[in-house]
């Protein structure tokens, strides 16, 4: 595994749409392994491939329940609303209160291409929505409704 540098605000790649993964090969596995290393080194809870400069629909998250690898993730259900503070490894020092669904269900492929369903509430729901936004070139600042108290 290798650490990859995090792309920071101002880099135009952060506003681009990531492409679907079609091939589940060694290169994808290396990307996922490197994203895991990078997420833990940065003490983050989630990371999208675009944040290490790769425009593929790949995210990793760990909200304290172990690592989850999601390829081609799609939100298939949302319920309720939560308003909580949020930040991003690509926007160091910036925080804001965002509006996100309270509960989400996600359909995604694993590193071998198998489809799985995931459910997230609270931090996990925020994190899933935040990372999936990255795949569409959307930063959390677009979801901010008020500053952090
Ligand atoms: Ni982010």
Tab-separated table of N, CA and C and ligand atoms in Angstrom:
chain	number	residue	atom	x	y	z
A	1	UNK	N	0.849	-1.194	0.000
A	1	UNK	CA	0.000	0.000	0.000
A	1	UNK	C	0.882	1.240	0.000
A	2	UNK	N	0.350	2.280	-0.577
A	2	UNK	CA	1.106	3.530	-0.645
A	2	UNK	C	0.189	4.714	-0.373
A	3	UNK	N	0.764	5.681	0.296
A	3	UNK	CA	0.048	6.939	0.537
A	3	UNK	C	-0.019	7.726	-0.764
A	4	UNK	N	-1.164	8.322	-1.028
A	4	UNK	CA	-1.280	9.212	-2.195
A	4	UNK	C	-1.651	10.612	-1.711
A	5	UNK	N	-1.060	11.610	-2.342
A	5	UNK	CA	-1.321	12.990	-1.935
A	5	UNK	C	-2.780	13.371	-2.176
A	6	UNK	N	-3.313	14.157	-1.240
A	6	UNK	CA	-4.702	14.612	-1.342
A	6	UNK	C	-4.781	15.872	-2.201
A	7	UNK	N	-5.682	15.837	-3.168
A	7	UNK	CA	-5.942	17.011	-4.011
A	7	UNK	C	-6.683	18.044	-3.163
A	8	UNK	N	-6.225	19.289	-3.220
A	8	UNK	CA	-6.820	20.329	-2.388
A	8	UNK	C	-7.665	21.300	-3.210
A	9	UNK	N	-8.513	22.020	-2.486
A	9	UNK	CA	-9.406	23.019	-3.071
A	9	UNK	C	-8.644	23.917	-4.051
A	10	UNK	N	-9.258	24.230	-5.155
A	10	UNK	CA	-8.616	25.059	-6.162
A	10	UNK	C	-8.204	24.231	-7.362
A	11	UNK	N	-7.988	22.918	-7.134
A	11	UNK	CA	-7.668	22.028	-8.252
A	11	UNK	C	-8.962	21.716	-9.004
A	12	UNK	N	-8.994	22.017	-10.316
A	12	UNK	CA	-10.252	21.852	-11.066
A	12	UNK	C	-10.763	20.414	-11.123
A	13	UNK	N	-9.904	19.429	-10.868
A	13	UNK	CA	-10.352	18.028	-10.936
A	13	UNK	C	-11.469	17.756	-9.921
A	14	UNK	N	-11.470	18.505	-8.805
A	14	UNK	CA	-12.480	18.278	-7.758
A	14	UNK	C	-13.898	18.583	-8.226
A	15	UNK	N	-14.011	19.328	-9.327
A	15	UNK	CA	-15.336	19.724	-9.822
A	15	UNK	C	-15.761	18.880	-11.019
A	16	UNK	N	-14.967	17.868	-11.352
A	16	UNK	CA	-15.296	17.007	-12.493
A	16	UNK	C	-16.047	15.756	-12.039
A	17	UNK	N	-16.800	15.188	-12.974
A	17	UNK	CA	-17.585	13.992	-12.704
A	17	UNK	C	-16.702	12.761	-12.914
A	18	UNK	N	-16.752	11.828	-11.980
A	18	UNK	CA	-15.954	10.602	-12.086
A	18	UNK	C	-16.668	9.580	-12.973
A	19	UNK	N	-15.866	8.723	-13.599
A	19	UNK	CA	-16.398	7.698	-14.517
A	19	UNK	C	-16.676	6.394	-13.771
A	20	UNK	N	-17.686	5.659	-14.268
A	20	UNK	CA	-18.003	4.356	-13.700
A	20	UNK	C	-16.846	3.389	-13.900
A	21	UNK	N	-16.661	2.506	-12.934
A	21	UNK	CA	-15.651	1.459	-13.045
A	21	UNK	C	-16.260	0.295	-13.820
A	22	UNK	N	-15.573	-0.151	-14.855
A	22	UNK	CA	-16.055	-1.279	-15.667
A	22	UNK	C	-15.168	-2.516	-15.461
A	23	UNK	N	-13.912	-2.287	-15.080
A	23	UNK	CA	-12.947	-3.379	-14.974
A	23	UNK	C	-12.495	-3.511	-13.516
A	24	UNK	N	-12.664	-4.710	-12.949
A	24	UNK	CA	-12.332	-4.949	-11.542
A	24	UNK	C	-11.018	-5.732	-11.478
A	25	UNK	N	-9.947	-5.012	-11.720
A	25	UNK	CA	-8.641	-5.654	-11.886
A	25	UNK	C	-7.671	-5.244	-10.777
A	26	UNK	N	-6.434	-5.665	-10.921
A	26	UNK	CA	-5.377	-5.376	-9.951
A	26	UNK	C	-5.190	-3.878	-9.751
A	27	UNK	N	-5.366	-3.120	-10.845
A	27	UNK	CA	-5.179	-1.670	-10.754
A	27	UNK	C	-6.225	-1.056	-9.817
A	28	UNK	N	-7.465	-1.551	-9.899
A	28	UNK	CA	-8.526	-1.073	-9.000
A	28	UNK	C	-8.192	-1.457	-7.558
A	29	UNK	N	-7.720	-2.677	-7.355
A	29	UNK	CA	-7.390	-3.135	-5.999
A	29	UNK	C	-6.261	-2.297	-5.399
A	30	UNK	N	-5.278	-1.951	-6.214
A	30	UNK	CA	-4.179	-1.099	-5.739
A	30	UNK	C	-4.705	0.286	-5.364
A	31	UNK	N	-5.613	0.811	-6.197
A	31	UNK	CA	-6.218	2.113	-5.886
A	31	UNK	C	-6.934	2.049	-4.537
A	32	UNK	N	-7.734	1.014	-4.326
A	32	UNK	CA	-8.478	0.866	-3.067
A	32	UNK	C	-7.528	0.728	-1.881
A	33	UNK	N	-6.477	-0.076	-2.042
A	33	UNK	CA	-5.497	-0.243	-0.963
A	33	UNK	C	-4.816	1.084	-0.637
A	34	UNK	N	-4.468	1.833	-1.662
A	34	UNK	CA	-3.799	3.123	-1.456
A	34	UNK	C	-4.747	4.139	-0.820
A	35	UNK	N	-6.020	4.089	-1.221
A	35	UNK	CA	-7.008	5.010	-0.624
A	35	UNK	C	-7.203	4.693	0.858
A	36	UNK	N	-7.190	3.410	1.214
A	36	UNK	CA	-7.302	3.010	2.620
A	36	UNK	C	-6.132	3.586	3.420
A	37	UNK	N	-4.923	3.371	2.903
A	37	UNK	CA	-3.719	3.888	3.579
A	37	UNK	C	-3.808	5.407	3.750
A	38	UNK	N	-4.249	6.074	2.701
A	38	UNK	CA	-4.321	7.540	2.716
A	38	UNK	C	-5.394	8.012	3.707
A	39	UNK	N	-6.551	7.340	3.712
A	39	UNK	CA	-7.639	7.703	4.638
A	39	UNK	C	-7.163	7.611	6.082
A	40	UNK	N	-6.484	6.500	6.421
A	40	UNK	CA	-6.048	6.309	7.806
A	40	UNK	C	-4.909	7.260	8.172
A	41	UNK	N	-3.992	7.491	7.238
A	41	UNK	CA	-2.893	8.423	7.516
A	41	UNK	C	-3.430	9.831	7.796
A	42	UNK	N	-4.519	10.200	7.100
A	42	UNK	CA	-5.098	11.545	7.242
A	42	UNK	C	-6.145	11.613	8.346
A	43	UNK	N	-6.402	10.482	9.023
A	43	UNK	CA	-7.432	10.418	10.068
A	43	UNK	C	-8.797	10.874	9.565
A	44	UNK	N	-9.108	10.514	8.315
A	44	UNK	CA	-10.411	10.878	7.757
A	44	UNK	C	-11.440	9.792	8.021
A	45	UNK	N	-12.700	10.098	7.712
A	45	UNK	CA	-13.763	9.091	7.805
A	45	UNK	C	-14.210	8.633	6.415
A	46	UNK	N	-13.821	9.400	5.379
A	46	UNK	CA	-14.196	9.010	4.027
A	46	UNK	C	-13.271	9.662	3.010
A	47	UNK	N	-13.121	8.973	1.872
A	47	UNK	CA	-12.253	9.484	0.812
A	47	UNK	C	-12.798	9.004	-0.534
A	48	UNK	N	-12.836	9.910	-1.496
A	48	UNK	CA	-13.247	9.564	-2.855
A	48	UNK	C	-12.008	9.553	-3.751
A	49	UNK	N	-12.025	8.698	-4.782
A	49	UNK	CA	-10.844	8.549	-5.639
A	49	UNK	C	-10.403	9.870	-6.263
A	50	UNK	N	-11.371	10.728	-6.585
A	50	UNK	CA	-11.009	12.025	-7.183
A	50	UNK	C	-10.096	12.821	-6.248
A	51	UNK	N	-10.200	12.568	-4.945
A	51	UNK	CA	-9.356	13.297	-3.982
A	51	UNK	C	-7.902	12.841	-4.010
A	52	UNK	N	-7.631	11.716	-4.680
A	52	UNK	CA	-6.238	11.347	-4.923
A	52	UNK	C	-5.946	11.453	-6.429
A	53	UNK	N	-6.811	12.201	-7.131
A	53	UNK	CA	-6.547	12.531	-8.533
A	53	UNK	C	-7.008	11.505	-9.553
A	54	UNK	N	-7.890	10.573	-9.118
A	54	UNK	CA	-8.355	9.511	-10.023
A	54	UNK	C	-9.865	9.669	-10.232
A	55	UNK	N	-10.281	9.913	-11.472
A	55	UNK	CA	-11.697	10.175	-11.760
A	55	UNK	C	-12.470	8.870	-11.973
A	56	UNK	N	-12.499	8.052	-10.923
A	56	UNK	CA	-13.258	6.807	-10.957
A	56	UNK	C	-14.259	6.816	-9.821
A	57	UNK	N	-15.409	6.151	-10.031
A	57	UNK	CA	-16.466	6.152	-9.021
A	57	UNK	C	-16.154	5.116	-7.940
A	58	UNK	N	-15.215	5.523	-7.065
A	58	UNK	CA	-14.700	4.660	-5.998
A	58	UNK	C	-14.597	5.497	-4.727
A	59	UNK	N	-15.135	4.958	-3.613
A	59	UNK	CA	-14.968	5.629	-2.324
A	59	UNK	C	-14.618	4.611	-1.248
A	60	UNK	N	-13.955	5.080	-0.208
A	60	UNK	CA	-13.743	4.269	0.993
A	60	UNK	C	-14.241	5.075	2.180
A	61	UNK	N	-14.882	4.386	3.136
A	61	UNK	CA	-15.284	5.080	4.355
A	61	UNK	C	-15.004	4.185	5.559
A	62	UNK	N	-14.742	4.831	6.688
A	62	UNK	CA	-14.636	4.130	7.962
A	62	UNK	C	-15.090	5.102	9.045
A	63	UNK	N	-16.285	4.864	9.557
A	63	UNK	CA	-16.817	5.740	10.605
A	63	UNK	C	-16.636	5.090	11.984
A	64	UNK	N	-15.680	4.156	12.043
A	64	UNK	CA	-15.398	3.487	13.309
A	64	UNK	C	-15.919	2.057	13.363
A	65	UNK	N	-16.450	1.598	12.219
A	65	UNK	CA	-16.986	0.224	12.148
A	65	UNK	C	-16.164	-0.639	11.206
A	66	UNK	N	-14.987	-0.164	10.816
A	66	UNK	CA	-14.179	-0.883	9.832
A	66	UNK	C	-14.333	-0.271	8.452
A	67	UNK	N	-13.411	-0.637	7.581
A	67	UNK	CA	-13.382	-0.033	6.248
A	67	UNK	C	-14.468	-0.617	5.344
A	68	UNK	N	-15.125	0.269	4.602
A	68	UNK	CA	-16.064	-0.165	3.561
A	68	UNK	C	-15.564	0.397	2.230
A	69	UNK	N	-15.460	-0.469	1.248
A	69	UNK	CA	-15.042	-0.078	-0.104
A	69	UNK	C	-16.268	-0.082	-1.005
A	70	UNK	N	-16.530	1.023	-1.657
A	70	UNK	CA	-17.723	1.129	-2.497
A	70	UNK	C	-17.322	1.551	-3.909
A	71	UNK	N	-17.699	0.726	-4.873
A	71	UNK	CA	-17.412	1.008	-6.278
A	71	UNK	C	-18.749	1.246	-6.983
A	72	UNK	N	-18.822	2.296	-7.765
A	72	UNK	CA	-20.055	2.684	-8.467
A	72	UNK	C	-21.245	2.831	-7.511
A	73	UNK	N	-21.061	3.517	-6.369
A	73	UNK	CA	-22.155	3.621	-5.404
A	73	UNK	C	-23.302	4.487	-5.915
A	74	UNK	N	-24.515	4.076	-5.551
A	74	UNK	CA	-25.716	4.851	-5.907
A	74	UNK	C	-26.628	4.900	-4.699
A	75	UNK	N	-27.195	6.071	-4.442
A	75	UNK	CA	-28.182	6.211	-3.365
A	75	UNK	C	-29.512	5.678	-3.892
A	76	UNK	N	-30.085	4.702	-3.174
A	76	UNK	CA	-31.348	4.126	-3.640
A	76	UNK	C	-32.521	4.477	-2.717
A	77	UNK	N	-32.226	5.060	-1.557
A	77	UNK	CA	-33.293	5.408	-0.605
A	77	UNK	C	-32.759	6.469	0.347
A	78	UNK	N	-33.588	7.450	0.654
A	78	UNK	CA	-33.226	8.415	1.700
A	78	UNK	C	-34.453	8.660	2.574
A	79	UNK	N	-34.185	9.019	3.809
A	79	UNK	CA	-35.276	9.320	4.737
A	79	UNK	C	-34.827	10.396	5.704
A	80	UNK	N	-35.697	11.371	5.945
A	80	UNK	CA	-35.445	12.381	6.960
A	80	UNK	C	-34.350	13.361	6.584
A	81	UNK	N	-34.020	14.204	7.545
A	81	UNK	CA	-33.021	15.251	7.351
A	81	UNK	C	-32.179	15.346	8.609
A	82	UNK	N	-30.891	15.605	8.446
A	82	UNK	CA	-30.028	15.923	9.586
A	82	UNK	C	-29.215	17.152	9.233
A	83	UNK	N	-28.954	17.958	10.254
A	83	UNK	CA	-28.143	19.167	10.078
A	83	UNK	C	-26.990	19.084	11.065
A	84	UNK	N	-25.792	18.801	10.533
A	84	UNK	CA	-24.622	18.599	11.392
A	84	UNK	C	-23.390	19.233	10.744
A	85	UNK	N	-22.346	19.437	11.537
A	85	UNK	CA	-21.100	20.025	11.047
A	85	UNK	C	-20.371	19.037	10.150
A	86	UNK	N	-19.738	19.561	9.125
A	86	UNK	CA	-19.048	18.723	8.149
A	86	UNK	C	-17.761	19.408	7.687
A	87	UNK	N	-16.777	18.600	7.313
A	87	UNK	CA	-15.532	19.111	6.749
A	87	UNK	C	-15.080	18.172	5.657
A	88	UNK	N	-13.879	18.414	5.102
A	88	UNK	CA	-13.393	17.613	3.979
A	88	UNK	C	-11.875	17.656	3.947
A	89	UNK	N	-11.237	16.521	3.687
A	89	UNK	CA	-9.767	16.475	3.635
A	89	UNK	C	-9.219	17.371	2.521
A	90	UNK	N	-10.033	17.662	1.518
A	90	UNK	CA	-9.583	18.517	0.417
A	90	UNK	C	-9.767	20.007	0.720
A	91	UNK	N	-10.468	20.304	1.817
A	91	UNK	CA	-10.715	21.700	2.206
A	91	UNK	C	-10.287	21.892	3.654
A	92	UNK	N	-8.978	21.747	3.935
A	92	UNK	CA	-8.530	21.797	5.327
A	92	UNK	C	-8.927	23.103	6.012
A	93	UNK	N	-9.461	22.978	7.219
A	93	UNK	CA	-9.816	24.153	8.006
A	93	UNK	C	-11.191	24.718	7.721
A	94	UNK	N	-11.881	24.175	6.705
A	94	UNK	CA	-13.224	24.682	6.391
A	94	UNK	C	-14.275	23.746	6.951
A	95	UNK	N	-15.249	24.328	7.624
A	95	UNK	CA	-16.354	23.544	8.196
A	95	UNK	C	-17.651	24.300	7.983
A	96	UNK	N	-18.729	23.556	8.003
A	96	UNK	CA	-20.043	24.191	7.909
A	96	UNK	C	-21.091	23.166	8.279
A	97	UNK	N	-22.266	23.660	8.642
A	97	UNK	CA	-23.390	22.767	8.919
A	97	UNK	C	-24.108	22.502	7.603
A	98	UNK	N	-24.228	21.208	7.277
A	98	UNK	CA	-24.885	20.834	6.025
A	98	UNK	C	-26.245	20.210	6.309
A	99	UNK	N	-27.053	20.178	5.283
A	99	UNK	CA	-28.319	19.457	5.342
A	99	UNK	C	-28.160	18.185	4.530
A	100	UNK	N	-28.374	17.055	5.188
A	100	UNK	CA	-28.220	15.735	4.557
A	100	UNK	C	-29.377	14.834	4.978
A	101	UNK	N	-29.631	13.760	4.239
A	101	UNK	CA	-30.629	12.803	4.708
A	101	UNK	C	-30.201	12.167	6.034
A	102	UNK	N	-31.166	11.834	6.890
A	102	UNK	CA	-30.869	11.188	8.169
A	102	UNK	C	-30.498	9.729	7.964
A	103	UNK	N	-31.109	9.105	6.965
A	103	UNK	CA	-30.885	7.691	6.663
A	103	UNK	C	-30.704	7.554	5.153
A	104	UNK	N	-29.715	6.755	4.753
A	104	UNK	CA	-29.569	6.453	3.323
A	104	UNK	C	-29.357	4.956	3.137
A	105	UNK	N	-29.805	4.467	2.004
A	105	UNK	CA	-29.443	3.125	1.572
A	105	UNK	C	-28.698	3.267	0.260
A	106	UNK	N	-27.611	2.517	0.148
A	106	UNK	CA	-26.695	2.616	-0.980
A	106	UNK	C	-26.568	1.260	-1.643
A	107	UNK	N	-26.550	1.296	-2.948
A	107	UNK	CA	-26.242	0.097	-3.727
A	107	UNK	C	-24.855	0.329	-4.304
A	108	UNK	N	-23.938	-0.635	-4.149
A	108	UNK	CA	-22.588	-0.444	-4.671
A	108	UNK	C	-21.954	-1.794	-4.968
A	109	UNK	N	-20.921	-1.782	-5.788
A	109	UNK	CA	-20.153	-2.990	-6.054
A	109	UNK	C	-18.949	-3.050	-5.122
A	110	UNK	N	-18.495	-4.258	-4.826
A	110	UNK	CA	-17.263	-4.399	-4.059
A	110	UNK	C	-16.079	-4.503	-5.037
A	111	UNK	N	-14.878	-4.759	-4.509
A	111	UNK	CA	-13.686	-4.734	-5.358
A	111	UNK	C	-13.686	-5.840	-6.422
A	112	UNK	N	-14.591	-6.827	-6.243
A	112	UNK	CA	-14.675	-7.902	-7.241
A	112	UNK	C	-15.880	-7.761	-8.159
A	113	UNK	N	-16.621	-6.657	-7.991
A	113	UNK	CA	-17.731	-6.395	-8.898
A	113	UNK	C	-19.078	-6.859	-8.403
A	114	UNK	N	-19.122	-7.471	-7.214
A	114	UNK	CA	-20.407	-7.949	-6.685
A	114	UNK	C	-21.200	-6.799	-6.078
A	115	UNK	N	-22.505	-6.763	-6.384
A	115	UNK	CA	-23.374	-5.710	-5.846
A	115	UNK	C	-23.781	-6.033	-4.420
A	116	UNK	N	-23.768	-5.016	-3.549
A	116	UNK	CA	-24.172	-5.160	-2.157
A	116	UNK	C	-25.011	-3.954	-1.775
A	117	UNK	N	-25.802	-4.103	-0.718
A	117	UNK	CA	-26.595	-2.999	-0.182
A	117	UNK	C	-26.029	-2.573	1.161
A	118	UNK	N	-26.021	-1.266	1.394
A	118	UNK	CA	-25.514	-0.716	2.644
A	118	UNK	C	-26.522	0.280	3.175
A	119	UNK	N	-26.605	0.358	4.517
A	119	UNK	CA	-27.473	1.340	5.135
A	119	UNK	C	-26.632	2.226	6.039
A	120	UNK	N	-26.915	3.515	6.031
A	120	UNK	CA	-26.194	4.431	6.905
A	120	UNK	C	-27.136	5.376	7.609
A	121	UNK	N	-26.836	5.635	8.883
A	121	UNK	CA	-27.566	6.646	9.651
A	121	UNK	C	-26.540	7.591	10.257
A	122	UNK	N	-26.991	8.762	10.672
A	122	UNK	CA	-26.150	9.743	11.355
A	122	UNK	C	-24.848	9.981	10.592
A	123	UNK	N	-23.675	9.855	11.261
A	123	UNK	CA	-22.391	10.158	10.615
A	123	UNK	C	-22.189	9.335	9.337
A	124	UNK	N	-22.583	8.064	9.388
A	124	UNK	CA	-22.367	7.202	8.221
A	124	UNK	C	-23.194	7.684	7.022
A	125	UNK	N	-24.410	8.140	7.269
A	125	UNK	CA	-25.253	8.674	6.180
A	125	UNK	C	-24.632	9.943	5.609
A	126	UNK	N	-24.154	10.819	6.493
A	126	UNK	CA	-23.511	12.067	6.027
A	126	UNK	C	-22.305	11.747	5.175
A	127	UNK	N	-21.500	10.828	5.704
A	127	UNK	CA	-20.254	10.473	5.039
A	127	UNK	C	-20.524	9.866	3.649
A	128	UNK	N	-21.473	8.959	3.568
A	128	UNK	CA	-21.810	8.337	2.279
A	128	UNK	C	-22.261	9.399	1.277
A	129	UNK	N	-23.134	10.307	1.716
A	129	UNK	CA	-23.620	11.362	0.811
A	129	UNK	C	-22.486	12.292	0.384
A	130	UNK	N	-21.622	12.658	1.341
A	130	UNK	CA	-20.485	13.541	1.063
A	130	UNK	C	-19.574	12.927	0.008
A	131	UNK	N	-19.246	11.640	0.182
A	131	UNK	CA	-18.309	10.993	-0.744
A	131	UNK	C	-18.948	10.781	-2.118
A	132	UNK	N	-20.223	10.407	-2.151
A	132	UNK	CA	-20.897	10.222	-3.445
A	132	UNK	C	-21.000	11.571	-4.164
A	133	UNK	N	-21.215	12.652	-3.430
A	133	UNK	CA	-21.182	13.993	-4.040
A	133	UNK	C	-19.845	14.237	-4.749
A	134	UNK	N	-18.739	13.837	-4.094
A	134	UNK	CA	-17.412	14.026	-4.712
A	134	UNK	C	-17.362	13.395	-6.111
A	135	UNK	N	-18.038	12.252	-6.280
A	135	UNK	CA	-17.996	11.546	-7.565
A	135	UNK	C	-18.717	12.336	-8.658
A	136	UNK	N	-19.579	13.273	-8.215
A	136	UNK	CA	-20.278	14.127	-9.176
A	136	UNK	C	-19.696	15.540	-9.191
A	137	UNK	N	-18.519	15.710	-8.598
A	137	UNK	CA	-17.839	17.006	-8.630
A	137	UNK	C	-18.434	18.041	-7.693
A	138	UNK	N	-19.133	17.555	-6.657
A	138	UNK	CA	-19.799	18.475	-5.722
A	138	UNK	C	-19.077	18.464	-4.373
A	139	UNK	N	-18.697	19.647	-3.898
A	139	UNK	CA	-18.048	19.764	-2.584
A	139	UNK	C	-19.092	20.091	-1.513
A	140	UNK	N	-18.756	19.750	-0.253
A	140	UNK	CA	-19.754	19.906	0.817
A	140	UNK	C	-20.180	21.356	1.001
A	141	UNK	N	-19.311	22.282	0.597
A	141	UNK	CA	-19.619	23.706	0.766
A	141	UNK	C	-20.917	24.083	0.041
A	142	UNK	N	-21.238	23.301	-0.997
A	142	UNK	CA	-22.484	23.533	-1.737
A	142	UNK	C	-23.715	23.128	-0.913
A	143	UNK	N	-23.507	22.296	0.111
A	143	UNK	CA	-24.617	21.809	0.936
A	143	UNK	C	-24.726	22.555	2.257
A	144	UNK	N	-23.825	23.529	2.478
A	144	UNK	CA	-23.813	24.224	3.770
A	144	UNK	C	-25.029	25.130	3.878
A	145	UNK	N	-25.712	25.033	5.027
A	145	UNK	CA	-26.890	25.871	5.262
A	145	UNK	C	-26.615	26.946	6.301
A	146	UNK	N	-25.588	26.719	7.135
A	146	UNK	CA	-25.213	27.752	8.124
A	146	UNK	C	-23.830	27.448	8.670
A	147	UNK	N	-23.171	28.451	9.254
A	147	UNK	CA	-21.845	28.194	9.827
A	147	UNK	C	-21.945	27.330	11.087
A	148	UNK	N	-20.809	26.717	11.448
A	148	UNK	CA	-20.743	25.953	12.693
A	148	UNK	C	-20.747	26.936	13.858
A	149	UNK	N	-21.528	26.629	14.902
A	149	UNK	CA	-21.601	27.510	16.079
A	149	UNK	C	-20.242	27.639	16.756
B	1	LIG	NI1	-14.621	15.440	1.087
